[in-house]
PDB file of C-alpha atoms and ligand atoms in Angstrom:
ATOM      1  CA  MET A 115       9.914  34.359  -0.602  1.00 96.00           C
ATOM      2  CA  ILE A 116      12.078  32.845  -2.708  1.00 98.00           C
ATOM      3  CA  VAL A 117      13.368  29.223  -2.133  1.00 98.00           C
ATOM      4  CA  ALA A 118      15.569  27.755  -4.028  1.00 98.00           C
ATOM      5  CA  VAL A 119      16.221  23.535  -4.104  1.00 98.00           C
ATOM      6  CA  ASP A 120      19.668  22.877  -6.177  1.00 98.00           C
ATOM      7  CA  GLY A 121      20.860  19.035  -6.707  1.00 98.00           C
ATOM      8  CA  PRO A 122      21.737  16.620  -8.344  1.00 97.00           C
ATOM      9  CA  ALA A 123      19.788  14.446  -9.988  1.00 95.00           C
ATOM     10  CA  ALA A 124      16.951  11.814  -7.989  1.00 95.00           C
ATOM     11  CA  SER A 125      18.925  13.662  -4.822  1.00 96.00           C
ATOM     12  CA  GLY A 126      14.840  13.982  -3.239  1.00 95.00           C
ATOM     13  CA  LYS A 127      14.812  17.389  -4.569  1.00 97.00           C
ATOM     14  CA  GLY A 128      10.992  17.833  -5.922  1.00 96.00           C
ATOM     15  CA  THR A 129       9.367  16.170  -3.168  1.00 97.00           C
ATOM     16  CA  LEU A 130      11.190  18.530  -0.799  1.00 98.00           C
ATOM     17  CA  ALA A 131      10.625  21.952  -3.750  1.00 98.00           C
ATOM     18  CA  ARG A 132       6.483  20.612  -3.429  1.00 98.00           C
ATOM     19  CA  ARG A 133       5.825  19.908  -0.167  1.00 98.00           C
ATOM     20  CA  LEU A 134       7.713  22.984   1.224  1.00 98.00           C
ATOM     21  CA  ALA A 135       5.476  25.452  -1.586  1.00 98.00           C
ATOM     22  CA  ARG A 136       2.472  23.779  -0.025  1.00 98.00           C
ATOM     23  CA  HIS A 137       3.392  24.123   3.473  1.00 98.00           C
ATOM     24  CA  PHE A 138       4.063  28.134   3.164  1.00 97.00           C
ATOM     25  CA  GLY A 139       1.512  28.344   0.018  1.00 97.00           C
ATOM     26  CA  LEU A 140       3.951  28.941  -2.678  1.00 98.00           C
ATOM     27  CA  ASN A 141       3.949  28.295  -6.443  1.00 97.00           C
ATOM     28  CA  TYR A 142       6.185  25.932  -7.471  1.00 98.00           C
ATOM     29  CA  LEU A 143       8.145  25.004 -10.548  1.00 97.00           C
ATOM     30  CA  ASP A 144      10.117  21.811 -11.693  1.00 97.00           C
ATOM     31  CA  THR A 145      12.989  23.624 -13.408  1.00 98.00           C
ATOM     32  CA  GLY A 146      14.759  19.992 -15.081  1.00 98.00           C
ATOM     33  CA  SER A 147      11.038  20.081 -16.592  1.00 98.00           C
ATOM     34  CA  LEU A 148      12.114  23.445 -18.640  1.00 98.00           C
ATOM     35  CA  TYR A 149      15.831  21.302 -20.626  1.00 98.00           C
ATOM     36  CA  ARG A 150      13.823  17.852 -21.076  1.00 98.00           C
ATOM     37  CA  ALA A 151      11.475  20.084 -22.811  1.00 98.00           C
ATOM     38  CA  VAL A 152      13.535  21.207 -25.197  1.00 98.00           C
ATOM     39  CA  ALA A 153      15.758  18.318 -25.244  1.00 98.00           C
ATOM     40  CA  LEU A 154      12.342  16.310 -26.036  1.00 98.00           C
ATOM     41  CA  ARG A 155      11.492  19.324 -28.884  1.00 98.00           C
ATOM     42  CA  ALA A 156      15.392  19.026 -29.920  1.00 98.00           C
ATOM     43  CA  LEU A 157      14.869  14.924 -30.305  1.00 98.00           C
ATOM     44  CA  THR A 158      11.119  15.164 -32.075  1.00 97.00           C
ATOM     45  CA  ALA A 159      12.507  17.222 -34.633  1.00 97.00           C
ATOM     46  CA  GLY A 160      15.059  14.402 -35.746  1.00 97.00           C
ATOM     47  CA  ALA A 161      18.175  17.149 -34.156  1.00 98.00           C
ATOM     48  CA  ASP A 162      21.177  16.353 -32.334  1.00 98.00           C
ATOM     49  CA  PRO A 163      20.325  17.626 -29.096  1.00 98.00           C
ATOM     50  CA  ALA A 164      23.925  18.510 -29.335  1.00 98.00           C
ATOM     51  CA  ASP A 165      23.820  21.310 -31.479  1.00 98.00           C
ATOM     52  CA  PRO A 166      23.670  24.402 -30.697  1.00 98.00           C
ATOM     53  CA  ALA A 167      21.278  25.962 -33.325  1.00 98.00           C
ATOM     54  CA  ALA A 168      18.576  23.208 -33.070  1.00 98.00           C
ATOM     55  CA  ALA A 169      19.224  23.391 -29.480  1.00 98.00           C
ATOM     56  CA  VAL A 170      18.793  27.255 -28.940  1.00 98.00           C
ATOM     57  CA  ALA A 171      15.601  27.510 -31.462  1.00 98.00           C
ATOM     58  CA  ALA A 172      14.014  23.980 -29.016  1.00 98.00           C
ATOM     59  CA  ALA A 173      14.495  26.510 -26.327  1.00 98.00           C
ATOM     60  CA  ARG A 174      12.987  29.368 -27.999  1.00 97.00           C
ATOM     61  CA  GLN A 175       9.823  27.272 -28.907  1.00 97.00           C
ATOM     62  CA  VAL A 176       9.750  26.303 -25.255  1.00 97.00           C
ATOM     63  CA  GLU A 177       5.698  26.758 -24.135  1.00 95.00           C
ATOM     64  CA  VAL A 178       4.189  25.995 -20.515  1.00 92.00           C
ATOM     65  CA  GLY A 179       1.793  23.130 -22.171  1.00 94.00           C
ATOM     66  CA  ASP A 180       5.199  21.657 -23.020  1.00 96.00           C
ATOM     67  CA  LEU A 181       5.761  21.075 -19.052  1.00 95.00           C
ATOM     68  CA  ASP A 182       2.780  18.412 -18.701  1.00 94.00           C
ATOM     69  CA  ASP A 183       4.019  15.870 -21.516  1.00 96.00           C
ATOM     70  CA  LEU A 184       4.536  11.778 -19.980  1.00 93.00           C
ATOM     71  CA  ARG A 185       7.907  11.435 -22.126  1.00 95.00           C
ATOM     72  CA  LEU A 186      10.288  14.262 -20.301  1.00 96.00           C
ATOM     73  CA  ARG A 187      10.252  11.632 -17.775  1.00 90.00           C
ATOM     74  CA  ASP A 188      12.046   8.982 -20.506  1.00 88.00           C
ATOM     75  CA  ASP A 189      16.002   8.599 -19.293  1.00 86.00           C
ATOM     76  CA  LYS A 190      16.055   8.943 -23.203  1.00 92.00           C
ATOM     77  CA  VAL A 191      14.963  12.794 -22.611  1.00 96.00           C
ATOM     78  CA  ALA A 192      16.982  13.331 -19.457  1.00 93.00           C
ATOM     79  CA  GLN A 193      20.071  12.050 -20.739  1.00 94.00           C
ATOM     80  CA  ALA A 194      19.512  15.105 -23.648  1.00 97.00           C
ATOM     81  CA  ALA A 195      18.011  17.417 -21.130  1.00 97.00           C
ATOM     82  CA  SER A 196      21.482  17.527 -19.833  1.00 96.00           C
ATOM     83  CA  VAL A 197      23.647  18.154 -22.332  1.00 97.00           C
ATOM     84  CA  VAL A 198      21.320  20.927 -24.100  1.00 98.00           C
ATOM     85  CA  ALA A 199      21.502  22.140 -20.405  1.00 97.00           C
ATOM     86  CA  ALA A 200      25.067  23.008 -21.098  1.00 96.00           C
ATOM     87  CA  ILE A 201      24.788  25.656 -24.344  1.00 98.00           C
ATOM     88  CA  PRO A 202      24.329  28.690 -22.669  1.00 98.00           C
ATOM     89  CA  GLY A 203      22.211  29.955 -24.655  1.00 98.00           C
ATOM     90  CA  VAL A 204      19.829  26.891 -24.127  1.00 98.00           C
ATOM     91  CA  ARG A 205      20.269  28.426 -20.453  1.00 98.00           C
ATOM     92  CA  ALA A 206      19.991  32.134 -21.491  1.00 98.00           C
ATOM     93  CA  ALA A 207      16.919  31.236 -23.213  1.00 98.00           C
ATOM     94  CA  LEU A 208      15.090  30.064 -20.284  1.00 98.00           C
ATOM     95  CA  LEU A 209      16.424  32.377 -17.652  1.00 98.00           C
ATOM     96  CA  ALA A 210      13.825  35.464 -17.650  1.00 96.00           C
ATOM     97  CA  PHE A 211      10.732  32.690 -17.436  1.00 96.00           C
ATOM     98  CA  GLN A 212      11.966  31.216 -14.058  1.00 98.00           C
ATOM     99  CA  ARG A 213      12.995  34.781 -12.590  1.00 98.00           C
ATOM    100  CA  ASP A 214       9.672  35.858 -13.372  1.00 97.00           C
ATOM    101  CA  PHE A 215       8.166  32.625 -12.486  1.00 97.00           C
ATOM    102  CA  ALA A 216      10.210  33.820  -8.606  1.00 98.00           C
ATOM    103  CA  ARG A 217       8.666  37.133  -8.795  1.00 96.00           C
ATOM    104  CA  ARG A 218       5.275  36.069  -8.962  1.00 96.00           C
ATOM    105  CA  GLY A 219       2.283  36.258  -6.455  1.00 94.00           C
ATOM    106  CA  GLU A 220       3.662  35.222  -2.885  1.00 95.00           C
ATOM    107  CA  GLY A 221       6.779  33.188  -4.603  1.00 96.00           C
ATOM    108  CA  ALA A 222       7.596  30.243  -5.373  1.00 98.00           C
ATOM    109  CA  VAL A 223       9.835  26.916  -4.657  1.00 98.00           C
ATOM    110  CA  LEU A 224      12.325  26.757  -7.686  1.00 98.00           C
ATOM    111  CA  ASP A 225      14.253  23.512  -7.742  1.00 98.00           C
ATOM    112  CA  GLY A 226      17.483  22.787 -10.428  1.00 98.00           C
ATOM    113  CA  ARG A 227      20.251  23.392 -10.737  1.00 97.00           C
ATOM    114  CA  ASP A 228      21.727  26.233 -11.057  1.00 98.00           C
ATOM    115  CA  ILE A 229      18.619  28.335  -8.729  1.00 98.00           C
ATOM    116  CA  GLY A 230      21.152  29.445  -6.155  1.00 98.00           C
ATOM    117  CA  THR A 231      24.110  30.541  -8.421  1.00 98.00           C
ATOM    118  CA  VAL A 232      22.488  31.996 -10.875  1.00 98.00           C
ATOM    119  CA  VAL A 233      18.740  32.216 -11.429  1.00 98.00           C
ATOM    120  CA  CYS A 234      17.452  33.312  -7.566  1.00 98.00           C
ATOM    121  CA  PRO A 235      20.930  34.105  -6.200  1.00 98.00           C
ATOM    122  CA  ASP A 236      18.634  36.554  -3.874  1.00 97.00           C
ATOM    123  CA  ALA A 237      16.937  33.791  -2.666  1.00 97.00           C
ATOM    124  CA  ASP A 238      15.749  33.889   1.127  1.00 97.00           C
ATOM    125  CA  ALA A 239      17.036  29.903   1.525  1.00 97.00           C
ATOM    126  CA  LYS A 240      18.355  27.969   0.071  1.00 98.00           C
ATOM    127  CA  VAL A 241      18.779  24.010   0.471  1.00 98.00           C
ATOM    128  CA  PHE A 242      21.366  21.608  -1.331  1.00 98.00           C
ATOM    129  CA  LEU A 243      20.345  18.104  -1.032  1.00 98.00           C
ATOM    130  CA  THR A 244      22.836  15.284  -1.787  1.00 98.00           C
ATOM    131  CA  ALA A 245      22.800  11.165  -1.608  1.00 98.00           C
ATOM    132  CA  THR A 246      25.277   8.642  -2.673  1.00 98.00           C
ATOM    133  CA  VAL A 247      24.482   8.256  -6.608  1.00 98.00           C
ATOM    134  CA  GLU A 248      24.337   4.598  -5.136  1.00 98.00           C
ATOM    135  CA  ALA A 249      21.695   5.820  -3.221  1.00 97.00           C
ATOM    136  CA  ARG A 250      19.649   8.043  -6.003  1.00 97.00           C
ATOM    137  CA  ALA A 251      20.299   5.414  -8.870  1.00 97.00           C
ATOM    138  CA  MET A 252      18.286   3.191  -6.825  1.00 97.00           C
ATOM    139  CA  ARG A 253      15.368   5.917  -5.727  1.00 95.00           C
ATOM    140  CA  ARG A 254      15.204   6.339 -10.016  1.00 93.00           C
ATOM    141  CA  PHE A 255      15.022   2.729 -10.892  1.00 94.00           C
ATOM    142  CA  LYS A 256      12.391   2.672  -8.254  1.00 94.00           C
ATOM    143  CA  GLU A 257      10.253   4.921 -10.010  1.00 90.00           C
ATOM    144  CA  LEU A 258      11.217   3.685 -13.153  1.00 88.00           C
ATOM    145  CA  GLN A 259      10.306   0.488 -11.769  1.00 89.00           C
ATOM    146  CA  ALA A 260       6.862   1.719 -10.784  1.00 90.00           C
ATOM    147  CA  ARG A 261       6.328   3.604 -13.450  1.00 83.00           C
ATOM    148  CA  SER A 262       6.429  -0.368 -15.420  1.00 73.00           C
ATOM    149  CA  ALA A 263       9.248   1.635 -17.818  1.00 75.00           C
ATOM    150  CA  ALA A 264      12.391  -1.269 -18.390  1.00 83.00           C
ATOM    151  CA  ALA A 265      14.773  -0.836 -16.448  1.00 88.00           C
ATOM    152  CA  ILE A 266      18.656  -2.446 -15.628  1.00 92.00           C
ATOM    153  CA  TYR A 267      19.998  -0.739 -11.834  1.00 96.00           C
ATOM    154  CA  GLU A 268      23.861  -0.619 -12.758  1.00 96.00           C
ATOM    155  CA  ARG A 269      22.149   0.712 -16.549  1.00 94.00           C
ATOM    156  CA  VAL A 270      20.498   3.261 -14.279  1.00 94.00           C
ATOM    157  CA  LEU A 271      23.568   3.636 -11.671  1.00 96.00           C
ATOM    158  CA  GLN A 272      26.058   5.020 -15.456  1.00 96.00           C
ATOM    159  CA  ASP A 273      23.633   7.133 -16.923  1.00 93.00           C
ATOM    160  CA  MET A 274      23.179   9.125 -13.519  1.00 95.00           C
ATOM    161  CA  LYS A 275      27.036   9.133 -12.716  1.00 96.00           C
ATOM    162  CA  LEU A 276      27.445  10.351 -16.879  1.00 94.00           C
ATOM    163  CA  ARG A 277      24.144  12.776 -16.274  1.00 93.00           C
ATOM    164  CA  ASP A 278      26.329  13.870 -13.123  1.00 95.00           C
ATOM    165  CA  ALA A 279      29.860  14.282 -14.564  1.00 95.00           C
ATOM    166  CA  ARG A 280      28.091  16.901 -17.438  1.00 94.00           C
ATOM    167  CA  ASP A 281      26.052  18.919 -14.782  1.00 95.00           C
ATOM    168  CA  ARG A 282      29.173  19.276 -11.896  1.00 96.00           C
ATOM    169  CA  GLU A 283      31.811  20.118 -15.521  1.00 96.00           C
ATOM    170  CA  ARG A 284      30.727  22.099 -17.462  1.00 95.00           C
ATOM    171  CA  HIS A 285      31.347  25.349 -17.914  1.00 95.00           C
ATOM    172  CA  THR A 286      28.157  27.590 -17.398  1.00 94.00           C
ATOM    173  CA  ALA A 287      25.974  27.723 -14.833  1.00 94.00           C
ATOM    174  CA  PRO A 288      27.657  24.001 -13.154  1.00 95.00           C
ATOM    175  CA  LEU A 289      25.559  21.968 -10.719  1.00 95.00           C
ATOM    176  CA  VAL A 290      27.800  23.586  -7.159  1.00 96.00           C
ATOM    177  CA  ARG A 291      26.254  24.512  -4.138  1.00 97.00           C
ATOM    178  CA  ALA A 292      25.800  28.351  -3.565  1.00 98.00           C
ATOM    179  CA  SER A 293      28.089  29.627  -0.620  1.00 97.00           C
ATOM    180  CA  ASP A 294      25.303  30.171   1.539  1.00 96.00           C
ATOM    181  CA  ALA A 295      22.746  26.980   0.947  1.00 98.00           C
ATOM    182  CA  PHE A 296      21.700  24.436   3.669  1.00 98.00           C
ATOM    183  CA  GLU A 297      23.017  21.008   2.500  1.00 98.00           C
ATOM    184  CA  LEU A 298      21.360  18.485   3.831  1.00 98.00           C
ATOM    185  CA  ASP A 299      22.701  14.573   2.934  1.00 98.00           C
ATOM    186  CA  THR A 300      19.220  12.443   1.863  1.00 97.00           C
ATOM    187  CA  THR A 301      20.894   9.617   2.133  1.00 97.00           C
ATOM    188  CA  ALA A 302      19.942   7.881   4.424  1.00 96.00           C
ATOM    189  CA  LEU A 303      16.985   9.889   4.999  1.00 96.00           C
ATOM    190  CA  ASP A 304      13.679   9.609   4.076  1.00 94.00           C
ATOM    191  CA  ALA A 305      11.104  12.382   2.795  1.00 95.00           C
ATOM    192  CA  ASP A 306       9.159  13.260   5.873  1.00 97.00           C
ATOM    193  CA  ALA A 307      12.685  13.542   7.700  1.00 97.00           C
ATOM    194  CA  ALA A 308      14.428  15.662   4.646  1.00 97.00           C
ATOM    195  CA  PHE A 309      11.011  18.326   4.838  1.00 98.00           C
ATOM    196  CA  VAL A 310      11.273  18.585   9.217  1.00 98.00           C
ATOM    197  CA  ALA A 311      15.411  18.989   8.825  1.00 98.00           C
ATOM    198  CA  VAL A 312      14.629  22.059   5.905  1.00 98.00           C
ATOM    199  CA  LEU A 313      11.251  23.905   7.945  1.00 98.00           C
ATOM    200  CA  ARG A 314      14.255  24.188  11.166  1.00 97.00           C
ATOM    201  CA  PHE A 315      16.883  25.653   8.132  1.00 97.00           C
ATOM    202  CA  ILE A 316      14.414  28.203   6.820  1.00 96.00           C
ATOM    203  CA  GLY A 317      12.512  29.362  10.323  1.00 95.00           C
ATOM    204  CA  GLU A 318      16.181  30.402  11.944  1.00 93.00           C
ATOM    205  CA  ARG A 319      16.940  31.534   9.037  1.00 88.00           C
ATOM    206  CA  ARG A 320      13.275  33.775   8.201  1.00 85.00           C
ATOM    207  CA  GLN A 321      13.889  34.362  12.636  1.00 86.00           C
ATOM    208  CA  ARG A 322      17.733  36.159  11.706  1.00 83.00           C
ATOM    209  CA  ARG A 323      16.656  38.163   8.976  1.00 77.00           C
TER     210      ARG A 323
HETATM  211  O1  CDP B 613      14.801  14.572 -12.329  1.00 74.35           O
HETATM  212  P1  CDP B 613      16.192  15.007 -12.464  1.00 74.35           P
HETATM  213  O2  CDP B 613      16.927  15.502 -11.260  1.00 74.35           O
HETATM  214  O3  CDP B 613      16.950  13.485 -12.911  1.00 74.35           O
HETATM  215  O4  CDP B 613      16.709  15.609 -13.536  1.00 74.35           O
HETATM  216  P2  CDP B 613      16.094  17.503 -13.783  1.00 74.35           P
HETATM  217  O5  CDP B 613      15.749  17.904 -12.500  1.00 74.35           O
HETATM  218  O6  CDP B 613      14.435  17.065 -14.868  1.00 74.35           O
HETATM  219  O7  CDP B 613      17.658  17.649 -14.739  1.00 74.35           O
HETATM  220  C1  CDP B 613      17.161  17.274 -16.055  1.00 74.35           C
HETATM  221  C2  CDP B 613      18.956  17.831 -16.192  1.00 74.35           C
HETATM  222  O8  CDP B 613      17.744  19.595 -16.617  1.00 74.35           O
HETATM  223  C3  CDP B 613      20.123  18.170 -15.773  1.00 74.35           C
HETATM  224  O9  CDP B 613      20.389  16.806 -15.417  1.00 74.35           O
HETATM  225  C4  CDP B 613      20.392  19.747 -15.797  1.00 74.35           C
HETATM  226  O10 CDP B 613      21.305  18.653 -16.927  1.00 74.35           O
HETATM  227  C5  CDP B 613      19.272  19.676 -16.361  1.00 74.35           C
HETATM  228  N1  CDP B 613      19.190  21.380 -15.381  1.00 74.35           N
HETATM  229  C6  CDP B 613      19.944  22.323 -15.136  1.00 74.35           C
HETATM  230  O11 CDP B 613      21.062  22.197 -16.073  1.00 74.35           O
HETATM  231  N2  CDP B 613      19.279  23.736 -14.279  1.00 74.35           N
HETATM  232  C7  CDP B 613      18.438  23.487 -14.204  1.00 74.35           C
HETATM  233  N3  CDP B 613      18.236  24.188 -12.781  1.00 74.35           N
HETATM  234  C8  CDP B 613      17.906  22.470 -14.379  1.00 74.35           C
HETATM  235  C9  CDP B 613      18.036  21.113 -14.439  1.00 74.35           C
END
């Protein structure tokens, strides 16, 4: 079984996808960490993340070991990730890895922006999470505080709006709900309630198939 979980930043994708993977005994891939790894490699090399040649070269060098780097969570890296993610060559370089991962073993849960539309258009179940930008910025702000990273709510909100716009407006694989995805607004839902709602959707979908 392949489950696609898409949505904007801090909509609850990671928490939900990890939990679904554990529940169904599937592998889990946070595809955002691939774009973050590309961005981190470009930044570390002193390159401009918007430079297609440098970004594509970085994408070709990304390895599984890169995905554990704590610096991937930095906000600077998140911004640069959405810049490299708009470059078609970067997306192309990361596509085969994601598709191979999805097909391995019993299947997988992947979270990202384009899993249901581009990476796994034939996924058995697709979920699209949303939440107001204010609620998402507050979640990210609290995450940053918990990591004792210096954070200012207004700044986090501003950065999130910027990244949302970049992700939605790019030409290649923009952030958009797949027509057959179950859309869930998590603004007023906690992680448990979101999990229960999605489990019900997957159960119904499997019965129909
Ligand atoms: O954790 P958060 O939701 O803030 O971001 P992320 O999922 O780690 O993704 C970081 C950036 O990578 C996003 O802003 C997107 O620009 C890009 N991304 C993408 O283009 N396609 C994906 N499948 C996953 C992430």
